[in-house]
Coordinates of C-alpha atoms in Angstrom, one line a residue:
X1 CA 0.0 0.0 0.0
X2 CA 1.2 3.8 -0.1
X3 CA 2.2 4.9 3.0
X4 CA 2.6 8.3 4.9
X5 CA 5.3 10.2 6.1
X6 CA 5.7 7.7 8.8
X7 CA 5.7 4.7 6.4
X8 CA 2.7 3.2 7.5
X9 CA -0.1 2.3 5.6
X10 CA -2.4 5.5 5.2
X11 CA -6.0 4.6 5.7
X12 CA -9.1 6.0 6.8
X13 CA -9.3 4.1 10.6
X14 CA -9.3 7.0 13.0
X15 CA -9.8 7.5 16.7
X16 CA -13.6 9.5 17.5
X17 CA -12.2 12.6 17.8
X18 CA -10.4 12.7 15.0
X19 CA -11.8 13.8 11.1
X20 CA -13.5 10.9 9.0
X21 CA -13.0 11.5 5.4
X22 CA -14.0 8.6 3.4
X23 CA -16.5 8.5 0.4
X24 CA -19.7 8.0 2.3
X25 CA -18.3 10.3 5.4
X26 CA -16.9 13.5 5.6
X27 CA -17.2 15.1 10.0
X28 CA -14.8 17.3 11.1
X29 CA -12.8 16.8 14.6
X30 CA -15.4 18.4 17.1
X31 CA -18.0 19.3 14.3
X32 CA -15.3 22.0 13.0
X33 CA -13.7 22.5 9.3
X34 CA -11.8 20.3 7.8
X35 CA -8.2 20.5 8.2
X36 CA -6.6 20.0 5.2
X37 CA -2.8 20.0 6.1
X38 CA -3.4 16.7 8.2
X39 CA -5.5 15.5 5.4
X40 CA -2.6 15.1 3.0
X41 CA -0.5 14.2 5.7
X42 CA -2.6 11.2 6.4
X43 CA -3.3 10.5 2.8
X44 CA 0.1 10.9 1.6
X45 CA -0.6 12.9 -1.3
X46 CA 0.8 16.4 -2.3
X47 CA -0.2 19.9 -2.2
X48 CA -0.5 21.6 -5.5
X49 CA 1.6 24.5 -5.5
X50 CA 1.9 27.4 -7.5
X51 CA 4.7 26.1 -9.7
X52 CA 2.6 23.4 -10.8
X53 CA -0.4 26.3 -12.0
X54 CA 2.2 27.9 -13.6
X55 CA 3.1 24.9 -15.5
X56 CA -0.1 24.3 -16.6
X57 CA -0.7 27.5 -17.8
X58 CA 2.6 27.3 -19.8
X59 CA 1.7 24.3 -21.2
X60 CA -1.7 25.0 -22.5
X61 CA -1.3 28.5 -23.2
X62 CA -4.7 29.9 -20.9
X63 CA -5.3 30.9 -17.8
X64 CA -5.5 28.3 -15.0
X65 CA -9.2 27.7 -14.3
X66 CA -10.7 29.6 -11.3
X67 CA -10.2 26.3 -9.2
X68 CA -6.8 26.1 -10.0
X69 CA -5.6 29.5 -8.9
X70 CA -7.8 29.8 -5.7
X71 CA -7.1 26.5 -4.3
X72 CA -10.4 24.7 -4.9
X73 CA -8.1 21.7 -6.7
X74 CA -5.5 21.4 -3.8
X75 CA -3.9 18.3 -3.9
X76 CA -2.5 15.8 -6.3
X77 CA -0.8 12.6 -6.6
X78 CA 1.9 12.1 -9.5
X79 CA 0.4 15.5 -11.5
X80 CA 3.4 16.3 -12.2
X81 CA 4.2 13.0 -13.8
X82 CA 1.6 13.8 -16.0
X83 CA 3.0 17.1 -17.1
X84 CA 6.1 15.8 -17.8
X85 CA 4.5 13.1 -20.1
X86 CA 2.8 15.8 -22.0
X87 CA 5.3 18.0 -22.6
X88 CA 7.5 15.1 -23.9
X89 CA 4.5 15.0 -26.5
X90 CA 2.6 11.8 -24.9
X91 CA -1.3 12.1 -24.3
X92 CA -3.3 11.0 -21.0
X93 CA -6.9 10.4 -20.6
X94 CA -9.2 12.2 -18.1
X95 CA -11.5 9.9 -15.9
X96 CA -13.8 11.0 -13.2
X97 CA -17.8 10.2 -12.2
X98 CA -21.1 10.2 -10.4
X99 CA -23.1 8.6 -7.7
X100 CA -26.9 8.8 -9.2
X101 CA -28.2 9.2 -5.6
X102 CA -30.5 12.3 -6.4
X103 CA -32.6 13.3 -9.0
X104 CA -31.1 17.2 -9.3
X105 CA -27.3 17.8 -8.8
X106 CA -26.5 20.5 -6.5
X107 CA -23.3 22.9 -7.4
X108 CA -20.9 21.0 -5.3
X109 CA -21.7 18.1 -7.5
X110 CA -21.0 20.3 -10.6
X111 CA -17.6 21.5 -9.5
X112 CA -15.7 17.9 -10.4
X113 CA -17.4 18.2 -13.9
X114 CA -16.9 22.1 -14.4
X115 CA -13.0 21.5 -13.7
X116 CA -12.7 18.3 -16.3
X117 CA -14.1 20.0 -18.9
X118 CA -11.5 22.9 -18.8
X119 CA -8.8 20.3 -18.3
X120 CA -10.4 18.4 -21.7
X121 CA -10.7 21.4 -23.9
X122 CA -7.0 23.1 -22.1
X123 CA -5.4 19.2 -23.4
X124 CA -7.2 18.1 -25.5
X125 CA -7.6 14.8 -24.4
X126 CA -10.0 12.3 -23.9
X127 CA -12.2 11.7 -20.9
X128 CA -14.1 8.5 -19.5
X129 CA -17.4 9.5 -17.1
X130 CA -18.5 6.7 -15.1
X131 CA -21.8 6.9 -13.2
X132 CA -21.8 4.2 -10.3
X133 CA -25.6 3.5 -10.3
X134 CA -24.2 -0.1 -8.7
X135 CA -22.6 1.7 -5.6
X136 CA -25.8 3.7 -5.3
X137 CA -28.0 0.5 -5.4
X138 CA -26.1 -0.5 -2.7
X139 CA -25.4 2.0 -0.8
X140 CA -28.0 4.2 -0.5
X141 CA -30.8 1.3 -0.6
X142 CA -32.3 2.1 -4.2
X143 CA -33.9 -0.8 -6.3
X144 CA -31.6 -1.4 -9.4
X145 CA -34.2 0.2 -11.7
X146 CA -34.0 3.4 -10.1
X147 CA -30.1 3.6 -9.4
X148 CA -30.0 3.1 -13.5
X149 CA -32.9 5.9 -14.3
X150 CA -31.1 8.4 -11.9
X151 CA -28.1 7.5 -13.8
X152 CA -29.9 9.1 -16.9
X153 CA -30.9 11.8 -15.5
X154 CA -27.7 12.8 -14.0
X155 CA -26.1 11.9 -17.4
X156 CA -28.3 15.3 -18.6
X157 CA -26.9 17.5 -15.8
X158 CA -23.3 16.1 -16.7
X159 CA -24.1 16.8 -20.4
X160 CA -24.9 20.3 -20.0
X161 CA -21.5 21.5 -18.5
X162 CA -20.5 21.1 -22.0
X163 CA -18.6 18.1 -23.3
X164 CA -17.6 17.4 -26.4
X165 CA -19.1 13.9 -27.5
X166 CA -16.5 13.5 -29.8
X167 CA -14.3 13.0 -26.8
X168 CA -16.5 11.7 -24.4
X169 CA -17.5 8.6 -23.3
X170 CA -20.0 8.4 -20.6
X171 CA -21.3 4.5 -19.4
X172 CA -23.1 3.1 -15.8
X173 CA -21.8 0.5 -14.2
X174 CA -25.0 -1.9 -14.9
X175 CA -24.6 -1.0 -18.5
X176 CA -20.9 -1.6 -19.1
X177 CA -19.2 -3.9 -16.7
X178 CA -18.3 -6.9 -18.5
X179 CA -15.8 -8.2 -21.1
X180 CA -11.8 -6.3 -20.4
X181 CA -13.4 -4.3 -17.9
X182 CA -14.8 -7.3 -15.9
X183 CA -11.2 -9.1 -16.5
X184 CA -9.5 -5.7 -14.8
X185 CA -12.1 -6.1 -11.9
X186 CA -11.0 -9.7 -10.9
X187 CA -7.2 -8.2 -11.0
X188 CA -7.9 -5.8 -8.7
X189 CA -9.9 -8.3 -6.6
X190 CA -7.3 -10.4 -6.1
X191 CA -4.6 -8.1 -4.8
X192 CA -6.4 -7.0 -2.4
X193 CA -7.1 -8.3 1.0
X194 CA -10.0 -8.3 3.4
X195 CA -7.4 -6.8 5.8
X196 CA -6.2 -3.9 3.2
X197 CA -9.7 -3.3 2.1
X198 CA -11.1 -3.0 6.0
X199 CA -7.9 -1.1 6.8
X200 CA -8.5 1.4 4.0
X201 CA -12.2 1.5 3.4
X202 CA -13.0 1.0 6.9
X203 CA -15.5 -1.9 6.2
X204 CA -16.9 -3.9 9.2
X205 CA -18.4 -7.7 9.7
X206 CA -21.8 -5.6 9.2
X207 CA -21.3 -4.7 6.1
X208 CA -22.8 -6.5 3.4
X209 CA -20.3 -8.5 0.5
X210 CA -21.4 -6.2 -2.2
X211 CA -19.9 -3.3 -0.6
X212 CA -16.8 -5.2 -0.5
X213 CA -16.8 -5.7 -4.1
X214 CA -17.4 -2.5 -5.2
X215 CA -13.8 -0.7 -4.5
X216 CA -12.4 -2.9 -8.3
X217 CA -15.5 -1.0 -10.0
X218 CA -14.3 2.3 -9.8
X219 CA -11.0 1.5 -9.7
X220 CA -10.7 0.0 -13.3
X221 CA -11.2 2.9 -15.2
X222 CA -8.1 4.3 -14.7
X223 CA -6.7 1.0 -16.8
X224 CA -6.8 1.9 -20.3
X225 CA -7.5 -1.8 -21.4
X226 CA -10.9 -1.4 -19.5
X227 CA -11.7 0.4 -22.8
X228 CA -10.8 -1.5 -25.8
X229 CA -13.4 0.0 -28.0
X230 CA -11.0 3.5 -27.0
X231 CA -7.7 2.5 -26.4
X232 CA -6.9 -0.5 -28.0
X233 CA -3.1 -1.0 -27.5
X234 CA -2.6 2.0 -25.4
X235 CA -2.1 -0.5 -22.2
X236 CA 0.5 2.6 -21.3
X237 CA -1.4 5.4 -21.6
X238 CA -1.6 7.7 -18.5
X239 CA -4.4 8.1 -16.3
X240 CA -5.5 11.4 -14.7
X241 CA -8.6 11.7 -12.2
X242 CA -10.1 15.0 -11.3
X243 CA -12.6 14.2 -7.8
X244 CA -13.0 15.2 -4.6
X245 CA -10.6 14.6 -1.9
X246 CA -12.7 11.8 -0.2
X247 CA -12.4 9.6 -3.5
X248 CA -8.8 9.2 -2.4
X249 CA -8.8 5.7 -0.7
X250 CA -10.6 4.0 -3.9
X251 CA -6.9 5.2 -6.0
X252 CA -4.5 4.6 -3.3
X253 CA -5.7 0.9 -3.8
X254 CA -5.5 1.2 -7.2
X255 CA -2.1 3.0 -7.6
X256 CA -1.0 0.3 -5.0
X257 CA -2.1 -2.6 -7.5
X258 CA -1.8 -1.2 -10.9
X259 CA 2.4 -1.9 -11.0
X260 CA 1.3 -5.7 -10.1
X261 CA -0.6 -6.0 -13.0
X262 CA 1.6 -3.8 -15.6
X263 CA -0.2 -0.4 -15.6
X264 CA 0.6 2.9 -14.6
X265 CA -0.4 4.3 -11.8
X266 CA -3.6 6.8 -12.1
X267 CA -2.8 10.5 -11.2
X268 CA -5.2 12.3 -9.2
X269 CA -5.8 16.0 -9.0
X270 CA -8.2 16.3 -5.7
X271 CA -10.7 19.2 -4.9
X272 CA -11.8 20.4 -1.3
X273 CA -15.5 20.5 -0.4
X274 CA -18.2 22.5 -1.4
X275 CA -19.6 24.0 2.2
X276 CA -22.8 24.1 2.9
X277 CA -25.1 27.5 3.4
X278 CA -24.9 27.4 6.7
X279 CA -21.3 26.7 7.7
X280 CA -18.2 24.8 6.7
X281 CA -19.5 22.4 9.7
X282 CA -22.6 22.2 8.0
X283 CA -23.5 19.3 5.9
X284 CA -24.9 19.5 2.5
X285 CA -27.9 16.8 2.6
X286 CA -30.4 15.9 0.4
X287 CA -32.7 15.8 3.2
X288 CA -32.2 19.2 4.0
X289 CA -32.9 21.7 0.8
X290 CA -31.8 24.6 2.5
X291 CA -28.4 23.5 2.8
X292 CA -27.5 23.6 -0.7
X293 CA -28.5 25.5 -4.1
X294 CA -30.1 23.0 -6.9
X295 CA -29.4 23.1 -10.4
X296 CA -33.5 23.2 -10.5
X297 CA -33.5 25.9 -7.8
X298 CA -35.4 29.2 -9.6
X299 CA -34.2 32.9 -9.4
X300 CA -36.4 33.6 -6.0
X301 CA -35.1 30.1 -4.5
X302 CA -31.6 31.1 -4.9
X303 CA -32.5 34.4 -3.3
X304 CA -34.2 33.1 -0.6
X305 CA -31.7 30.4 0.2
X306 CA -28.9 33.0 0.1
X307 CA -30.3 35.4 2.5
X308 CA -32.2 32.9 5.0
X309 CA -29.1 30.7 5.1
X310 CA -25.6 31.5 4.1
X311 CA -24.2 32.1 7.0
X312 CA -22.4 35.1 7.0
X313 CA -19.2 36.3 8.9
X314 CA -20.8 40.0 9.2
X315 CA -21.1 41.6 12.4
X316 CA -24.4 41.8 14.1
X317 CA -25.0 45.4 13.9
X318 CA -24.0 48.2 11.2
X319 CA -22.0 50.2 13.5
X320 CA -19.9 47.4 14.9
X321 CA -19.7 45.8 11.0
X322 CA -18.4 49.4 10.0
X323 CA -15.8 49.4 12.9
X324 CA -14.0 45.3 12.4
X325 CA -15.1 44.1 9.4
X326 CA -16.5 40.9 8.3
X327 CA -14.7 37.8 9.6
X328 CA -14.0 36.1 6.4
X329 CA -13.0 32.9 7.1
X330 CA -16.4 32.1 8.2
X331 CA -18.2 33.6 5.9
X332 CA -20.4 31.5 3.3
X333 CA -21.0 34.0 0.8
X334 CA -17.6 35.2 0.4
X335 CA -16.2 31.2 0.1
X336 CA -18.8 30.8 -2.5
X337 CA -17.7 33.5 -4.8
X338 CA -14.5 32.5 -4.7
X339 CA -15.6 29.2 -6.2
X340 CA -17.5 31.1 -8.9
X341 CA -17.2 34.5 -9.2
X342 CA -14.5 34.3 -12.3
X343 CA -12.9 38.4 -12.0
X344 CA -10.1 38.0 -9.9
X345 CA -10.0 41.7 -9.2
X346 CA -13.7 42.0 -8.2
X347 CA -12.9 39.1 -5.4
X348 CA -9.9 41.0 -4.5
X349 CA -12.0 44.1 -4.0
X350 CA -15.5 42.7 -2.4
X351 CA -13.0 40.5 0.5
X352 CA -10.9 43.8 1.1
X353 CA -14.5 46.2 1.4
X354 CA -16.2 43.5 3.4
X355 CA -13.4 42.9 5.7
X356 CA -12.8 46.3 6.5
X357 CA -16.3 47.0 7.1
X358 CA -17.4 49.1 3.9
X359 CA -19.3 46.6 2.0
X360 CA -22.6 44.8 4.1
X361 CA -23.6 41.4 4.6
X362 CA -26.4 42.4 2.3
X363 CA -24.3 43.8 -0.8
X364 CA -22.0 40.4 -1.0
X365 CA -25.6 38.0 -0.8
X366 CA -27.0 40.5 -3.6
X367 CA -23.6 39.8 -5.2
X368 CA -23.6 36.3 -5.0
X369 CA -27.2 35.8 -5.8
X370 CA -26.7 37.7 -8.9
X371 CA -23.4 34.9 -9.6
X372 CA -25.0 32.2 -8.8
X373 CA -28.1 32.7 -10.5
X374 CA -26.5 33.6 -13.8
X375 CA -24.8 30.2 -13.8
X376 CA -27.7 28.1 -12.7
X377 CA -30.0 29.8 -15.4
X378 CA -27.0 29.1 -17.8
X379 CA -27.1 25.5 -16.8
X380 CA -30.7 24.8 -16.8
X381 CA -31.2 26.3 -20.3
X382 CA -28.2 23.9 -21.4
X383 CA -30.1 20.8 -19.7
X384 CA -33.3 21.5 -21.4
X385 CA -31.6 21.1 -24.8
X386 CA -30.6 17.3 -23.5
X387 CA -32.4 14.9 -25.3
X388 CA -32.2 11.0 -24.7
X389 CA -30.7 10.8 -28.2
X390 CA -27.7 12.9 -26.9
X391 CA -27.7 10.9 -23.7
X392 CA -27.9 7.1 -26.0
X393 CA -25.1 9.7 -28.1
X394 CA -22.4 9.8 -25.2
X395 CA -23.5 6.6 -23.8
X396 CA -22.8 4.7 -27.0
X397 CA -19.7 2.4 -27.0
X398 CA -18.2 3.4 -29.8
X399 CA -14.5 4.4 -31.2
X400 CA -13.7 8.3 -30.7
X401 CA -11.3 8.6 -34.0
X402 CA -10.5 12.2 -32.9
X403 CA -9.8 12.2 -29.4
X404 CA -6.6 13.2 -29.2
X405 CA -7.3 16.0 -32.2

């Protein structure tokens, strides 16, 4: 296994007090934010520093994406392996996905997609979307049929960010596995221990065997031969993985087996979370509306939601807001422009007002309703123009003749 700093195995098994972050858990020690610093500590990954952005922006000639330069993409492991391949002239491909859980995505479920598209179009590369409708199924309790038509229906959402189909493939697990994907699962399976996969999944003698089998499903993209119809004799071609920081554990078991069974290991460029309105100790939850913005949310939802709930680092009255300033490492509004608001210089200048107490709690939520509405207006138009023939489109399995083009 990949080990920390320490050189012991780095897994998710924690004392209580301590932060959970695996994919079905995310708490904070104490209910408080995530630390970050002791997260790559006890993943073993790396922080993404600004060399690296620079790189990136030399290499593809454009700006960095907004994620990039304001931290939102932290942490990678091996990204710079992948630059270095590039700029000797060899390709990657892009792999990331989606757990159909919900009928409408929120924006935290957006930002994974938002980020691959601008690495596609930046490298012009090809990119493999897999939507886990299995994991859900057995995860989250759904019957089979509606993990697969919640698969569909996110497939529209993912759609509508904007990829090119002539790049794209996008399959569910019930759909695809089988054949040299299936043949990559048992691989996996078998280098893999009860004792690793407890250790790093934190799995339990309550857990049901189909959990257990899940971790070789979505570790197997990241294998080119999983994809014969795509990359057939490209056994060496590199493997990078946009996600969220708690997808982590699934690739440190797969860049632990892939030497073992001749590939290379994936590459991982890893995201924070997306807070929730009412605090970075908050949860976003599908049970709770409030604590999130839809992609189905209207103008006057997004205007409610924003001013009912965002929790805001103002003070509690004008006079003493004027006199300190806004605490902004508290406050909601402000984090959630800096994932979206795109002009550096307007950031610059709303955090610098707001802290010294010149700009009001008020003007940064009119702000930010005004960003955020934008966007999901933007996005909703682009779903409506989904059809199932563009869904059965990316879903095909088919050859992509210009994917590297």
């Amino acid at each position: 296994m990949e080990v920390d700093k320490n050189g012991e195995i780095a897994s998710e098994s924690s004392s209580p007090e301590e932060q959970v972050v695996n994919p079905w858990e995310v708490s904070a020690k104490d209910g408080g934010k995530i630390d970050y610093d002791k997260l790559i500590d006890q993943f073993g990954c790396q922080r993404l520093d600004e060399s690296l952005i620079d790189r990136v922006q030399r290499l593809t000639s454009r700006q960095p994406h907004v994620f990039l330069r304001r931290g939102v993409f932290f942490a990678h492991r091996d990204f710079n392996e992948v630059l270095d391949a590039y700029e000797r002239g060899d390709k990657f491909y892009l792999y990331t996905g989606r757990g159909p859980s919900s009928e409408a995505l929120h924006l935290g479920h957006l930002i994974p997609f938002m980020f691959t598209k601008y690495l596609q179009e930046a490298f012009k590369v090809p990119l493999v979307i897999q939507l886990t409708d299995d994991e859900k199924c057995m995860w989250k309790n759904l019957s089979v049929e509606e993990s697969q038509r919640l698969a569909r229906e996110n497939a529209k959402d993912i759609i509508a960010c904007g990829f090119d189909v002539t790049k794209t493939f996008i399959f569910s697990d019930f759909d695809y596995v089988g054949g040299a994907f299936y043949k990559n699962m048992v691989k996996v399976a078998k280098c893999v221990t009860l004792n690793k996969a407890m250790g790093i999944f934190g799995f339990s003698g309550e857990d049901h065997i189909g959990k257990l089998s899940f971790p070789p499903v979505q570790a197997v993209p990241s294998f080119p031969s999983s994809f014969p119809h795509l990359f057939p004799g490209k056994d060496k071609l590199r493997c990078l993985i946009p996600c969220a920081i708690d997808q982590d554990p699934y690739f440190r078991m797969t860049r632990d087996v892939a030497p073992r069974l001749g590939y290379s290991k994936p590459a991982l460029i890893e995201s924070t979370f997306f807070p929730a309105l009412q605090g970075e100790n908050g949860k976003m939850s599908a049970s709770d509306p409030n604590s999130a913005i839809y992609v189905t949310d209207t103008a006057k939802d997004i205007k409610n939601k924003i001013n009912r709930y965002a929790f805001s680092g103002g003070q509690d009255s004008i006079e003493k807001h004027r006199e300190i300033g806004a605490n902004l490492e508290v406050d909601i509004p402000v984090k959630y422009l800096s994932f979206f608001l795109e002009d550096d210089a307007e950031l610059e200048h709303i955090k610098k007002e707001y802290g010294e107490g010149r700009m009001l709690t008020g003007e940064v939520k009119k702000r930010l309703t005004e960003v955020l509405t934008e966007m999901v207006e933007r996005h909703r138009m682009a779903r409506a123009a989904v059809t199932d023939e563009m869904v059965d489109a990316f879903m095909a399995v088919r050859p992509l003749p210009n994917m590297f083009e």
